C-alpha cells in the first residue's frame, strides 16, 4: 500500500459538497459526465451553442443554458458566459470535461473567485504542469526519468541549435504550450533545424499564443504509455495502472488499451511509481494523466494532462472504478474511497474513437445530419460512449468525434474481437465515418501481435483504407429484402403503396424488377415469385431467394440455401445494407418513376451539401437579376456562393448567418419577375 500523506487538509477552501453541477462541454464527454452525476443524485446543467440546440447533452441534462453562437469563443470557451450560466442555474460546481477550458488555469481561478467548485486541480497545479518545459523542470527535480532534451528559458537560435547538436539528431522540436500534436516537428539533420523551428513557432503562436519551444531526443519507433492517477485534497494519491496509446495518426490517438501489452509487471510497477512521483511533486488533486514515450525498454516522461482523458473508459473497465465518480467525490472534499493495494487489474480493455471523417479522402471531416445511428447493445463486455443519436447534426464547428466504442474481455485477443464486432455492428448513414478504417486497424495482424509504434498507421494507410468488397448477389438480395420488408411495414399504414397499386403481374408470373446504382455500376435484378418460393434473376442466372425479419430489425436472407443475417435501411431512393462482406450504399432507381427532381435545385436556392450559412448577400424584398449572389455557405471549410436561378424578387430568406443547413434545404424563396 502506498498512500502519500502530504499535509492532510480536511477543510479545503476549494472543494466541498454540491448538489448541482454544470458541465462546460458538449458531445460524448458531456453525456458521460451527466450519466454519473445523475446516478449520484446530482442535478445537471448543460451549456450549448446555437449549433447544439438539439444536441444529446442538452436533452440529457436537467437544465440547459444557451451561451451563444456556434463559434467556440462565443460559447464553450467563453468564461464569462459559463460562470454566468452557473450562477443563473444555481450550479455550485463546474466539470470542464476535456478539451475546451479543461486545462485553462484562468478558468479554474475564475470559478474559485466566483465561489464555484472546479472539478479538477487548482489553477496553481495546472500552471505548474501546464507547460511542457515547466513540468519537465519539475519532474527532473522529482527524479522522474525524462527524454534527453532542452527545456530552458532561453529561446534564441544559437541556444536552440547548440542544444540540438548536444542532444544529437534525430530530435523533436515541440511547442511548450502544445497540445493535439500541434507545433511539433521531427528534425533528422542539422540543416532541417532552422526552418523547422520557424514553422513550429508560427504554428504554436497561432494555436496557443505562445511560441516557446523545447527540444527533445526523438525516440525512434516510439510507443506512447500513460498512467492514470487521481489525488484527493487530503494528500492521498493513487495510480490506476497504465494505458497504451501507440496507435496514433498525426500524433493523435486513435486506439487506446489498458493495460499496455508491452510492459511486464515489473515495468508496470516502475512506470506507475514514476507517475505517482510526478503527481506528488505538485500534491496533485483530481484526475490526471502522466504521459511517457517508450523505446520498448525504458519510459521517459513527456507531459502531464491535468484533466480526464478521452480514453479514461479503458481504465474504468480494467479497474471497475468510475473515474467521474471519483472526480466528483474528490471535488466534494472527500477522501479517496480506496487504497493503492485495493486496486486490482482485471482483464483487458480497448477503445476506438469513432470520427465523422473520410479515411479514403485524407480523413476529411464529414458534416451533416445523421440519418441512421444504430449501435449494438452494451452487453458482452461492450460499452459505447456516444455524443450523438439518430437525427442529430454534426456541425463543422467542433471536433468530429462522435462516439467511443470500448470492449473489455479477460484477454487482449478476445477484447480485440469484441471491439471489432462492436464496430462491425454499428450502422451510420448520412455522414461518413472512420468505422471501416477502425475495423481494419484493430484486426491488422501487426496490431494483434502488438508489433506497432506511433508511425504504424501512417505506414500502413494504404492497407487500412483499401476499397471494400465487390457488390455481390448477397448484397443485391439484401437490398431487395430490405425494400420488400420496409414496404410491408408501410403497406400496413398507407393504402395504395406502389407495391399494391403498380401492378406486377407479368405474363402470368408475378415479378418485379429493380435497378440499383452503386459507384459507377448499374445492377438489374428481377424478383420472381413462384409457388411458395421466389427466385432472383441476375444476368440470366436464377437464384433461390427468401427472406424473413429477424429480431432487433435484422433480416434473414436465404440465398441458394444459405441463410445470412443482414441489416438494411431504405431511404427515399437510397438503400443501405450491411452484410458479412461489409457496408454498401446504393441508389435505388425507382421503377415507378417516382424520382423526384424537387431537390435538384435547378430553379431554387438550395444547399448543395450540408454547410454553415456565413453571409446573406441580399435582403428580403430585394429585386435580383439572374445569377445574383444570394447566400454564402461554408461547406467543408470552403465557401460557396448560391445565386439566383432567375431574375425576380426575394420573397423570403429562410436562413440566418450561423445556421447549419442540411443538403437540399431551400435557403431563399425567389418569385420570378413577370416576363
Ligand atoms: P501533445 O500535447 O501535442 O499531444 P505530446 O508531447 O503529448 O504532444 O506528444 C504527442 C505524441 O508525440 C506522443 O504520444 C508521441 O507519439 C509523440 N512524441 C512526443 N515526444 C516524443 C519524443 N521525444 N520522441 C518520439 N515521439 C514523441
XYZ file of C-alpha atoms and ligand atoms in Angstrom:
702
model
C 0.000 0.000 0.000
C 1.309 3.402 -0.820
C -0.550 6.427 0.359
C 1.491 9.562 0.309
C 0.474 11.573 3.311
C 1.036 15.174 2.436
C -0.316 17.808 4.769
C -3.747 16.329 5.452
C -6.301 19.026 4.753
C -9.801 18.387 5.954
C -11.402 21.700 5.177
C -10.060 22.637 1.794
C -11.212 26.087 0.698
C -11.862 24.950 -2.891
C -13.509 21.557 -2.510
C -16.886 20.998 -0.888
C -20.133 19.118 -1.428
C -22.533 20.375 -4.116
C -25.929 19.390 -5.439
C -25.899 20.987 -8.895
C -23.156 20.538 -11.487
C -22.698 22.462 -14.720
C -20.847 20.607 -17.466
C -18.795 23.066 -19.506
C -18.534 20.822 -22.531
C -20.508 19.060 -25.277
C -20.622 15.740 -27.133
C -19.841 12.389 -25.616
C -17.922 13.672 -22.587
C -20.777 15.943 -21.507
C -23.149 12.958 -21.804
C -20.676 10.745 -19.946
C -20.375 13.160 -17.007
C -24.146 13.695 -16.849
C -24.698 9.927 -16.578
C -22.545 9.544 -13.478
C -23.693 12.803 -11.889
C -27.293 11.718 -12.262
C -26.533 8.317 -10.745
C -25.048 10.160 -7.752
C -28.210 12.220 -7.346
C -26.626 15.426 -8.590
C -28.682 17.868 -10.687
C -27.013 18.636 -14.021
C -26.849 21.769 -16.147
C -25.741 21.693 -19.791
C -24.434 24.632 -21.745
C -24.798 24.807 -25.509
C -24.275 26.893 -28.591
C -26.707 27.762 -31.391
C -25.342 24.781 -33.325
C -26.190 22.403 -30.464
C -29.803 23.344 -29.733
C -30.950 19.787 -30.381
C -27.814 18.041 -29.140
C -27.937 14.939 -26.972
C -26.153 16.501 -23.983
C -28.761 19.271 -23.863
C -31.588 16.737 -23.898
C -29.952 14.688 -21.145
C -29.314 17.474 -18.622
C -31.895 18.699 -16.118
C -31.351 22.306 -17.184
C -29.560 23.855 -20.128
C -28.340 27.339 -20.937
C -27.785 28.705 -24.434
C -24.497 30.578 -24.433
C -24.258 31.992 -27.919
C -23.187 31.439 -31.487
C -21.687 28.203 -32.731
C -18.160 29.564 -32.677
C -16.445 28.152 -29.561
C -15.192 31.542 -28.401
C -18.835 32.678 -28.125
C -19.930 29.550 -26.295
C -17.810 26.690 -24.966
C -14.727 28.877 -24.499
C -16.495 31.916 -23.107
C -15.558 32.021 -19.410
C -17.833 34.964 -18.538
C -20.905 33.374 -20.031
C -20.199 29.990 -18.463
C -19.827 31.455 -14.961
C -22.972 33.499 -15.521
C -24.823 30.342 -16.601
C -23.713 28.581 -13.416
C -24.916 31.479 -11.294
C -28.246 31.680 -13.142
C -28.977 27.985 -12.637
C -27.658 27.638 -9.110
C -24.809 25.353 -10.208
C -22.280 25.178 -7.393
C -19.678 23.255 -9.371
C -18.338 23.007 -12.932
C -16.926 19.928 -14.641
C -14.822 21.003 -17.628
C -14.653 17.634 -19.460
C -11.643 17.512 -21.803
C -10.570 19.999 -24.461
C -12.129 23.495 -24.376
C -11.370 25.057 -20.960
C -10.357 21.872 -19.153
C -6.697 22.853 -18.795
C -7.198 26.583 -18.579
C -5.840 27.847 -15.259
C -7.608 31.179 -15.643
C -10.932 29.372 -15.850
C -10.191 27.371 -12.684
C -9.207 30.599 -10.942
C -12.338 32.436 -12.097
C -14.515 29.577 -10.827
C -12.811 29.759 -7.430
C -13.289 33.539 -7.313
C -16.978 33.102 -8.064
C -17.277 30.531 -5.269
C -17.834 27.681 -7.715
C -16.106 24.321 -7.220
C -13.929 23.500 -10.232
C -13.910 19.719 -10.707
C -10.186 19.359 -11.240
C -6.888 20.541 -9.850
C -6.278 24.077 -8.615
C -5.138 26.788 -11.006
C -1.655 26.658 -9.442
C -1.272 22.942 -10.105
C -2.428 23.452 -13.678
C 0.081 26.212 -14.186
C 2.891 24.126 -12.740
C 2.057 21.199 -15.020
C 0.549 23.018 -17.995
C 3.726 23.968 -19.770
C 5.755 21.101 -21.116
C 9.036 22.833 -20.192
C 7.915 23.890 -16.724
C 6.675 20.410 -15.900
C 9.863 18.837 -17.215
C 11.984 21.006 -14.943
C 9.744 19.943 -12.052
C 9.990 16.264 -12.979
C 13.742 16.484 -13.285
C 13.895 17.701 -9.701
C 11.493 14.956 -8.583
C 13.706 12.296 -10.177
C 11.243 11.209 -12.871
C 13.070 9.923 -15.998
C 12.964 12.440 -18.880
C 13.753 12.185 -22.570
C 17.169 13.824 -23.019
C 16.437 17.342 -24.105
C 16.467 21.104 -23.596
C 13.637 22.844 -21.764
C 15.283 26.073 -20.719
C 14.011 29.655 -20.824
C 16.465 30.999 -23.455
C 14.876 30.771 -26.889
C 17.432 32.347 -29.226
C 18.521 30.428 -32.333
C 22.068 29.860 -31.075
C 20.857 28.260 -27.820
C 18.350 26.017 -29.578
C 20.871 24.971 -32.229
C 23.523 24.217 -29.649
C 21.025 22.198 -27.604
C 20.024 20.187 -30.676
C 23.649 19.426 -31.529
C 24.349 18.320 -27.991
C 21.307 16.025 -27.853
C 22.110 14.538 -31.273
C 19.732 14.041 -34.212
C 17.010 12.987 -34.745
C 15.325 15.446 -32.419
C 11.825 16.697 -31.848
C 11.072 20.431 -31.699
C 7.980 20.886 -29.555
C 5.827 23.818 -28.508
C 5.987 24.151 -24.744
C 2.320 25.109 -24.673
C 1.476 22.390 -27.219
C -1.433 20.035 -27.427
C -3.100 17.886 -30.057
C 0.236 17.339 -31.802
C 0.443 20.951 -32.970
C 3.679 22.918 -33.017
C 5.742 19.747 -33.214
C 8.400 18.831 -35.844
C 10.725 15.856 -36.191
C 14.151 17.056 -37.343
C 16.611 14.488 -38.690
C 19.563 16.644 -39.779
C 21.174 19.913 -38.672
C 20.193 21.595 -41.964
C 16.484 20.998 -41.319
C 16.594 22.572 -37.871
C 16.255 26.305 -38.572
C 13.230 26.039 -40.922
C 11.567 23.535 -38.559
C 11.875 25.935 -35.628
C 10.429 28.799 -37.697
C 7.390 26.804 -38.801
C 6.783 25.153 -35.397
C 6.908 28.588 -33.761
C 4.470 30.003 -36.284
C 2.038 27.131 -35.698
C 2.388 27.375 -31.900
C 1.853 31.131 -31.916
C -1.342 30.742 -33.923
C -2.667 27.796 -31.895
C -1.639 28.712 -28.336
C -0.493 32.345 -28.483
C 2.860 31.140 -27.135
C 5.788 30.144 -29.327
C 8.273 28.909 -26.733
C 9.936 25.701 -27.873
C 11.631 22.804 -26.215
C 13.834 20.213 -27.831
C 13.791 16.501 -27.127
C 15.657 13.494 -28.392
C 13.314 11.866 -30.890
C 12.717 8.353 -29.667
C 12.667 6.216 -32.818
C 9.694 3.884 -33.316
C 8.246 5.046 -30.018
C 5.323 3.782 -28.022
C 3.016 6.007 -26.027
C 2.357 4.846 -22.483
C 0.464 6.869 -19.904
C -0.612 6.382 -16.310
C -3.972 7.390 -14.855
C -3.665 8.988 -11.472
C -6.057 10.611 -9.046
C -5.380 12.582 -5.902
C -7.645 13.943 -3.172
C -7.369 17.113 -1.113
C -6.188 15.093 1.903
C -2.869 14.190 0.332
C -3.818 10.746 -0.936
C -2.732 9.764 -4.403
C -3.475 6.642 -6.431
C -2.273 5.322 -9.768
C -4.800 3.284 -11.740
C -2.433 1.360 -13.995
C -1.328 2.382 -17.435
C -2.778 2.706 -20.912
C -1.019 2.179 -24.198
C -1.979 4.686 -26.915
C 0.608 3.922 -29.560
C -1.845 3.746 -32.466
C -1.889 7.403 -33.459
C -2.354 9.442 -36.583
C -0.535 12.743 -36.731
C 0.312 12.443 -33.016
C -3.365 11.989 -32.143
C -4.609 8.835 -30.505
C -6.900 6.519 -32.471
C -6.952 3.284 -30.428
C -6.149 3.012 -26.730
C -5.869 -0.024 -24.497
C -5.256 -0.951 -20.893
C -3.086 -2.433 -19.618
C -0.181 -1.900 -22.029
C 0.575 -5.206 -23.761
C 4.217 -4.093 -23.911
C 5.085 -3.863 -20.224
C 5.849 -6.720 -17.876
C 4.684 -6.468 -14.247
C 7.990 -5.005 -13.044
C 7.971 -2.331 -15.765
C 4.312 -1.644 -14.966
C 5.078 -1.037 -11.310
C 8.050 1.162 -12.242
C 6.091 3.419 -14.597
C 3.196 3.712 -12.138
C 5.624 4.627 -9.357
C 7.183 7.306 -11.600
C 3.721 8.677 -12.312
C 2.845 8.850 -8.618
C 6.136 10.624 -8.000
C 5.339 13.109 -10.758
C 1.875 13.883 -9.386
C 3.111 14.026 -5.816
C 5.596 16.712 -6.872
C 2.663 19.151 -7.115
C 0.496 17.484 -4.406
C -1.934 16.859 -7.216
C -5.695 16.913 -6.621
C -8.138 15.443 -9.146
C -7.808 13.066 -12.089
C -4.767 13.422 -14.295
C -2.573 11.538 -16.701
C 1.182 11.304 -16.778
C 2.356 10.633 -20.327
C 5.531 8.817 -21.309
C 7.195 7.726 -24.521
C 8.967 4.403 -24.554
C 11.598 2.864 -26.796
C 10.274 -0.549 -25.783
C 12.649 -0.805 -22.821
C 12.673 2.458 -20.892
C 9.964 5.041 -20.407
C 10.523 8.794 -20.403
C 8.157 11.482 -19.071
C 6.793 13.804 -21.788
C 3.913 15.679 -20.184
C 1.033 15.687 -17.752
C -2.598 16.293 -18.662
C -4.434 17.850 -15.746
C -7.890 16.564 -16.669
C -9.902 13.493 -17.571
C -8.724 11.949 -20.868
C -10.808 10.781 -23.814
C -9.517 7.246 -23.219
C -10.395 7.024 -19.498
C -13.015 4.250 -20.046
C -10.375 1.570 -20.697
C -9.008 2.248 -17.214
C -12.524 2.089 -15.773
C -13.137 -1.293 -17.390
C -9.973 -2.922 -16.013
C -10.333 -1.455 -12.505
C -14.104 -1.332 -12.043
C -13.723 2.282 -10.902
C -15.930 5.119 -12.201
C -13.382 7.894 -12.668
C -16.019 10.613 -12.979
C -17.495 9.497 -9.661
C -14.051 9.723 -8.073
C -13.540 13.170 -9.613
C -16.822 14.370 -8.136
C -16.087 12.847 -4.727
C -12.662 14.481 -4.652
C -14.328 17.762 -5.599
C -16.724 17.227 -2.656
C -13.601 17.276 -0.471
C -13.936 13.564 0.331
C -11.043 11.185 0.785
C -10.436 8.664 -1.985
C -12.510 5.611 -1.064
C -9.787 3.026 -1.677
C -6.094 2.433 -1.176
C -3.485 1.587 -3.781
C -3.421 -2.107 -2.904
C -7.196 -2.367 -3.229
C -6.916 -1.542 -6.911
C -6.702 -4.754 -8.904
C -6.025 -5.019 -12.608
C -8.672 -7.212 -14.203
C -8.611 -8.339 -17.848
C -8.016 -6.118 -20.850
C -9.892 -3.194 -22.407
C -9.544 -1.473 -25.759
C -11.212 1.630 -27.188
C -11.693 3.001 -30.696
C -12.549 6.634 -31.437
C -15.351 6.963 -33.971
C -14.999 10.127 -36.039
C -17.141 11.779 -38.699
C -14.384 11.740 -41.295
C -13.463 10.010 -44.510
C -10.244 7.963 -44.269
C -10.363 7.408 -48.040
C -10.222 11.163 -48.618
C -7.330 12.066 -46.374
C -9.596 11.949 -43.287
C -11.592 14.957 -44.437
C -14.258 15.775 -41.824
C -17.814 14.900 -42.747
C -20.715 17.055 -41.598
C -24.477 16.825 -41.894
C -27.468 15.037 -40.473
C -27.059 11.541 -39.071
C -29.864 9.682 -40.848
C -29.208 6.346 -39.163
C -27.365 5.680 -35.912
C -27.566 2.122 -34.664
C -25.117 0.603 -32.252
C -25.126 -2.934 -30.880
C -26.382 -3.480 -27.312
C -23.962 -2.731 -24.473
C -23.587 -6.368 -23.475
C -20.827 -8.980 -23.548
C -18.138 -6.538 -22.484
C -19.131 -3.811 -24.949
C -19.523 -0.186 -23.862
C -20.479 2.692 -26.119
C -19.990 6.306 -25.059
C -21.796 8.354 -27.684
C -22.457 12.053 -28.002
C -24.889 11.797 -30.892
C -28.042 9.938 -31.840
C -30.146 9.459 -34.971
C -31.376 12.763 -36.401
C -28.565 14.841 -34.853
C -26.428 17.152 -36.920
C -22.652 17.007 -36.988
C -21.531 20.602 -37.128
C -18.335 21.779 -38.805
C -17.595 23.915 -35.736
C -16.329 21.252 -33.361
C -14.164 18.200 -33.094
C -15.658 15.441 -35.217
C -15.532 12.648 -32.632
C -18.966 11.032 -32.470
C -18.511 8.226 -30.000
C -16.134 5.738 -28.487
C -16.605 2.005 -28.798
C -14.934 0.199 -25.922
C -14.617 -3.524 -25.241
C -13.493 -5.479 -22.206
C -12.583 -9.164 -22.011
C -10.444 -11.403 -19.836
C -7.736 -11.400 -22.520
C -6.461 -8.911 -25.106
C -7.311 -11.171 -28.062
C -10.934 -11.507 -27.030
C -11.164 -7.787 -26.230
C -9.983 -7.014 -29.784
C -12.550 -9.425 -31.247
C -15.326 -7.881 -29.183
C -14.286 -4.370 -30.170
C -14.237 -5.329 -33.822
C -17.662 -6.887 -33.578
C -18.951 -3.743 -31.875
C -17.565 -1.685 -34.750
C -18.879 -4.017 -37.422
C -22.376 -3.966 -35.980
C -22.608 -0.194 -35.926
C -24.641 1.401 -38.717
C -24.330 5.080 -39.513
C -25.912 6.764 -42.529
C -25.940 10.371 -43.637
C -22.335 11.142 -42.782
C -19.097 9.309 -43.480
C -17.322 7.715 -40.524
C -13.953 6.082 -39.915
C -15.578 2.846 -38.654
C -14.376 0.580 -41.516
C -10.875 2.010 -41.051
C -11.022 1.264 -37.310
C -12.103 -2.320 -38.047
C -9.221 -2.777 -40.479
C -6.868 -1.325 -37.893
C -7.849 -3.436 -34.889
C -7.841 -6.641 -36.926
C -4.478 -5.965 -38.574
C -2.127 -8.878 -37.718
C 0.591 -6.487 -36.501
C -1.838 -4.786 -34.126
C -2.908 -8.135 -32.787
C 0.761 -9.083 -32.338
C 1.441 -5.674 -30.711
C 4.199 -5.124 -33.304
C 3.448 -1.403 -33.566
C 4.866 2.044 -32.974
C 3.396 5.539 -33.324
C 4.199 5.607 -37.070
C 2.274 2.394 -37.800
C -0.936 3.965 -39.129
C 0.884 6.332 -41.477
C 2.958 3.498 -42.917
C 0.017 1.104 -43.316
C -2.511 3.674 -44.515
C -2.968 2.094 -47.938
C -3.797 -1.312 -46.434
C -6.108 0.230 -43.835
C -8.138 2.193 -46.358
C -8.413 -0.376 -49.147
C -11.582 -0.387 -51.160
C -14.411 -2.509 -49.896
C -15.566 -5.785 -51.369
C -17.453 -6.017 -54.653
C -21.234 -5.799 -54.647
C -22.300 -9.441 -54.906
C -25.553 -11.405 -55.145
C -25.829 -11.337 -51.362
C -25.912 -7.533 -51.296
C -28.449 -7.444 -54.136
C -30.608 -9.885 -52.213
C -30.186 -7.837 -49.035
C -31.306 -4.659 -50.843
C -34.412 -6.350 -52.209
C -35.262 -7.947 -48.881
C -34.856 -4.585 -47.149
C -37.145 -2.871 -49.669
C -39.841 -5.531 -49.503
C -39.731 -5.630 -45.707
C -39.948 -1.848 -45.443
C -42.911 -1.818 -47.852
C -44.704 -4.373 -45.725
C -44.424 -2.028 -42.795
C -45.548 0.927 -44.893
C -48.365 -1.025 -46.539
C -49.915 -1.621 -43.163
C -50.378 2.096 -42.696
C -50.615 3.545 -46.180
C -53.214 2.329 -48.600
C -52.098 2.366 -52.163
C -48.368 1.944 -51.745
C -46.654 1.380 -55.087
C -46.367 -2.267 -54.160
C -50.131 -2.608 -54.202
C -51.082 -0.279 -56.985
C -48.401 -0.560 -59.586
C -49.330 -3.983 -60.905
C -46.572 -6.502 -61.039
C -48.411 -9.306 -62.831
C -46.495 -10.074 -65.994
C -47.267 -12.897 -68.361
C -48.826 -14.912 -65.583
C -45.801 -14.750 -63.292
C -45.712 -12.240 -60.539
C -42.463 -10.431 -60.810
C -40.846 -7.125 -60.108
C -37.724 -5.502 -61.454
C -35.177 -3.470 -59.540
C -32.316 -1.327 -60.710
C -29.607 -0.220 -58.290
C -26.786 2.160 -58.984
C -23.640 1.636 -56.973
C -20.470 3.604 -57.651
C -20.439 3.715 -61.489
C -22.252 0.424 -61.982
C -25.857 -0.436 -62.568
C -27.249 -3.691 -61.204
C -30.504 -5.031 -62.670
C -32.346 -7.815 -60.944
C -35.781 -9.369 -61.178
C -37.639 -10.852 -58.257
C -39.894 -13.638 -59.486
C -42.490 -15.160 -57.196
C -43.227 -18.840 -57.661
C -45.469 -21.154 -55.700
C -44.117 -20.985 -52.152
C -40.686 -19.893 -53.255
C -39.088 -16.996 -55.066
C -36.084 -16.544 -57.280
C -33.838 -13.659 -58.105
C -32.863 -13.393 -61.730
C -29.443 -11.759 -62.086
C -27.817 -11.684 -65.531
C -29.957 -14.630 -66.604
C -28.999 -16.710 -63.545
C -31.841 -17.892 -61.298
C -31.060 -17.978 -57.572
C -33.490 -19.320 -54.952
C -34.340 -16.437 -52.602
C -36.275 -15.968 -49.380
C -36.262 -13.525 -46.516
C -37.784 -13.044 -43.095
C -37.499 -10.344 -40.491
C -35.279 -11.249 -37.560
C -35.123 -9.784 -34.089
C -33.746 -6.290 -33.493
C -34.511 -5.130 -37.015
C -32.204 -7.609 -38.748
C -33.264 -9.519 -41.849
C -32.579 -13.163 -42.566
C -31.879 -13.571 -46.250
C -31.712 -17.042 -47.710
C -29.867 -17.229 -50.988
C -29.271 -20.525 -52.729
C -29.898 -22.405 -49.493
C -27.580 -20.318 -47.297
C -29.158 -18.110 -44.660
C -27.394 -14.851 -43.754
C -28.201 -12.205 -41.198
C -28.098 -8.762 -42.823
C -29.129 -5.241 -41.924
C -30.923 -2.916 -44.293
C -32.241 0.621 -44.174
C -34.329 2.041 -47.003
C -34.353 5.785 -47.537
C -36.305 7.503 -50.293
C -34.005 6.393 -53.043
C -31.071 5.043 -51.157
C -30.689 1.617 -49.744
C -28.053 0.850 -47.121
C -27.178 -2.748 -46.405
C -24.645 -4.396 -44.176
C -23.717 -7.986 -44.870
C -20.809 -10.173 -43.858
C -18.909 -8.551 -46.758
C -19.238 -5.044 -45.381
C -21.428 -1.966 -45.738
C -22.925 -0.818 -49.042
C -24.965 2.178 -50.061
C -26.771 2.093 -53.382
C -29.111 4.345 -55.235
C -32.420 2.666 -55.990
C -33.595 3.751 -59.401
C -37.299 3.684 -58.728
C -39.211 1.614 -61.258
C -42.384 3.553 -60.601
C -40.880 6.775 -61.871
C -41.057 8.500 -58.536
C -37.581 10.006 -58.744
C -38.337 13.488 -57.620
C -36.480 16.327 -59.144
C -37.641 18.658 -56.442
C -34.349 18.696 -54.633
C -32.208 19.235 -57.687
C -32.188 22.935 -57.049
C -32.134 23.962 -60.694
C -34.736 26.630 -60.122
C -34.374 27.147 -56.392
C -31.734 28.394 -53.974
C -30.891 25.137 -52.279
C -27.931 23.974 -50.162
C -25.971 21.568 -52.393
C -24.314 19.958 -49.348
C -24.686 20.371 -45.608
C -22.948 23.556 -44.513
C -22.985 26.717 -42.421
C -24.500 29.970 -43.610
C -21.707 32.543 -43.399
C -23.270 35.506 -45.223
C -26.619 36.706 -46.539
C -25.953 38.879 -49.548
C -29.432 40.294 -50.190
C -32.350 41.499 -48.104
C -35.907 40.281 -48.169
C -37.889 42.200 -50.762
C -34.849 42.897 -52.943
C -35.170 42.655 -56.704
C -32.415 40.499 -58.139
C -31.011 39.681 -61.540
C -30.439 36.134 -62.660
C -27.105 34.970 -61.191
C -27.132 37.495 -58.320
C -25.317 36.247 -55.215
C -27.863 35.367 -52.512
C -26.220 33.324 -49.752
C -22.683 32.225 -48.942
C -22.328 28.813 -47.388
C -19.266 27.280 -45.840
C -19.136 23.694 -46.942
C -16.250 21.549 -45.719
C -14.203 24.666 -44.919
C -14.754 26.086 -48.438
C -17.036 28.957 -49.213
C -19.634 28.558 -51.867
C -21.991 31.278 -53.046
C -25.501 30.361 -54.149
C -27.005 32.511 -56.861
C -30.468 33.465 -58.095
C -31.669 30.922 -60.679
C -33.689 33.628 -62.447
C -34.477 37.322 -62.186
C -37.127 38.141 -59.606
C -37.944 39.299 -56.120
C -36.611 37.769 -52.888
C -39.842 36.891 -51.084
C -38.242 35.282 -48.082
C -34.816 34.433 -46.661
C -35.183 31.076 -44.966
C -31.912 31.061 -43.032
C -29.719 33.346 -40.992
C -25.981 33.687 -40.554
C -24.648 30.885 -38.378
C -27.376 28.383 -39.303
C -26.268 24.892 -40.099
C -28.286 23.723 -43.053
C -28.923 20.314 -44.485
C -28.380 19.231 -48.021
C -31.381 20.054 -50.206
C -32.843 22.689 -47.889
C -34.207 25.797 -49.574
C -32.415 28.887 -48.274
C -34.248 31.674 -50.069
C -37.524 31.920 -51.923
C -37.474 33.932 -55.109
C -40.549 34.898 -57.101
C -39.795 35.082 -60.811
C -40.152 38.513 -62.403
C -43.148 38.848 -64.705
C -41.959 38.467 -68.281
P 0.604 16.913 -27.492
O 0.473 17.615 -26.172
O 0.583 17.857 -28.663
O -0.292 15.747 -27.644
P 2.824 15.245 -26.641
O 4.058 15.801 -26.047
O 1.846 14.593 -25.727
O 2.122 16.376 -27.511
O 3.226 14.212 -27.772
C 2.274 13.636 -28.625
C 2.841 12.392 -29.268
O 4.048 12.673 -29.962
C 3.226 11.298 -28.289
O 2.145 10.476 -27.968
C 4.287 10.531 -29.065
O 3.663 9.688 -30.012
C 4.973 11.612 -29.827
N 6.181 12.085 -29.107
C 6.252 13.035 -28.169
N 7.508 13.196 -27.721
C 8.275 12.322 -28.394
C 9.682 12.011 -28.413
N 10.561 12.635 -27.646
N 10.097 11.050 -29.264
C 9.230 10.413 -30.067
N 7.921 10.665 -30.110
C 7.430 11.602 -29.285
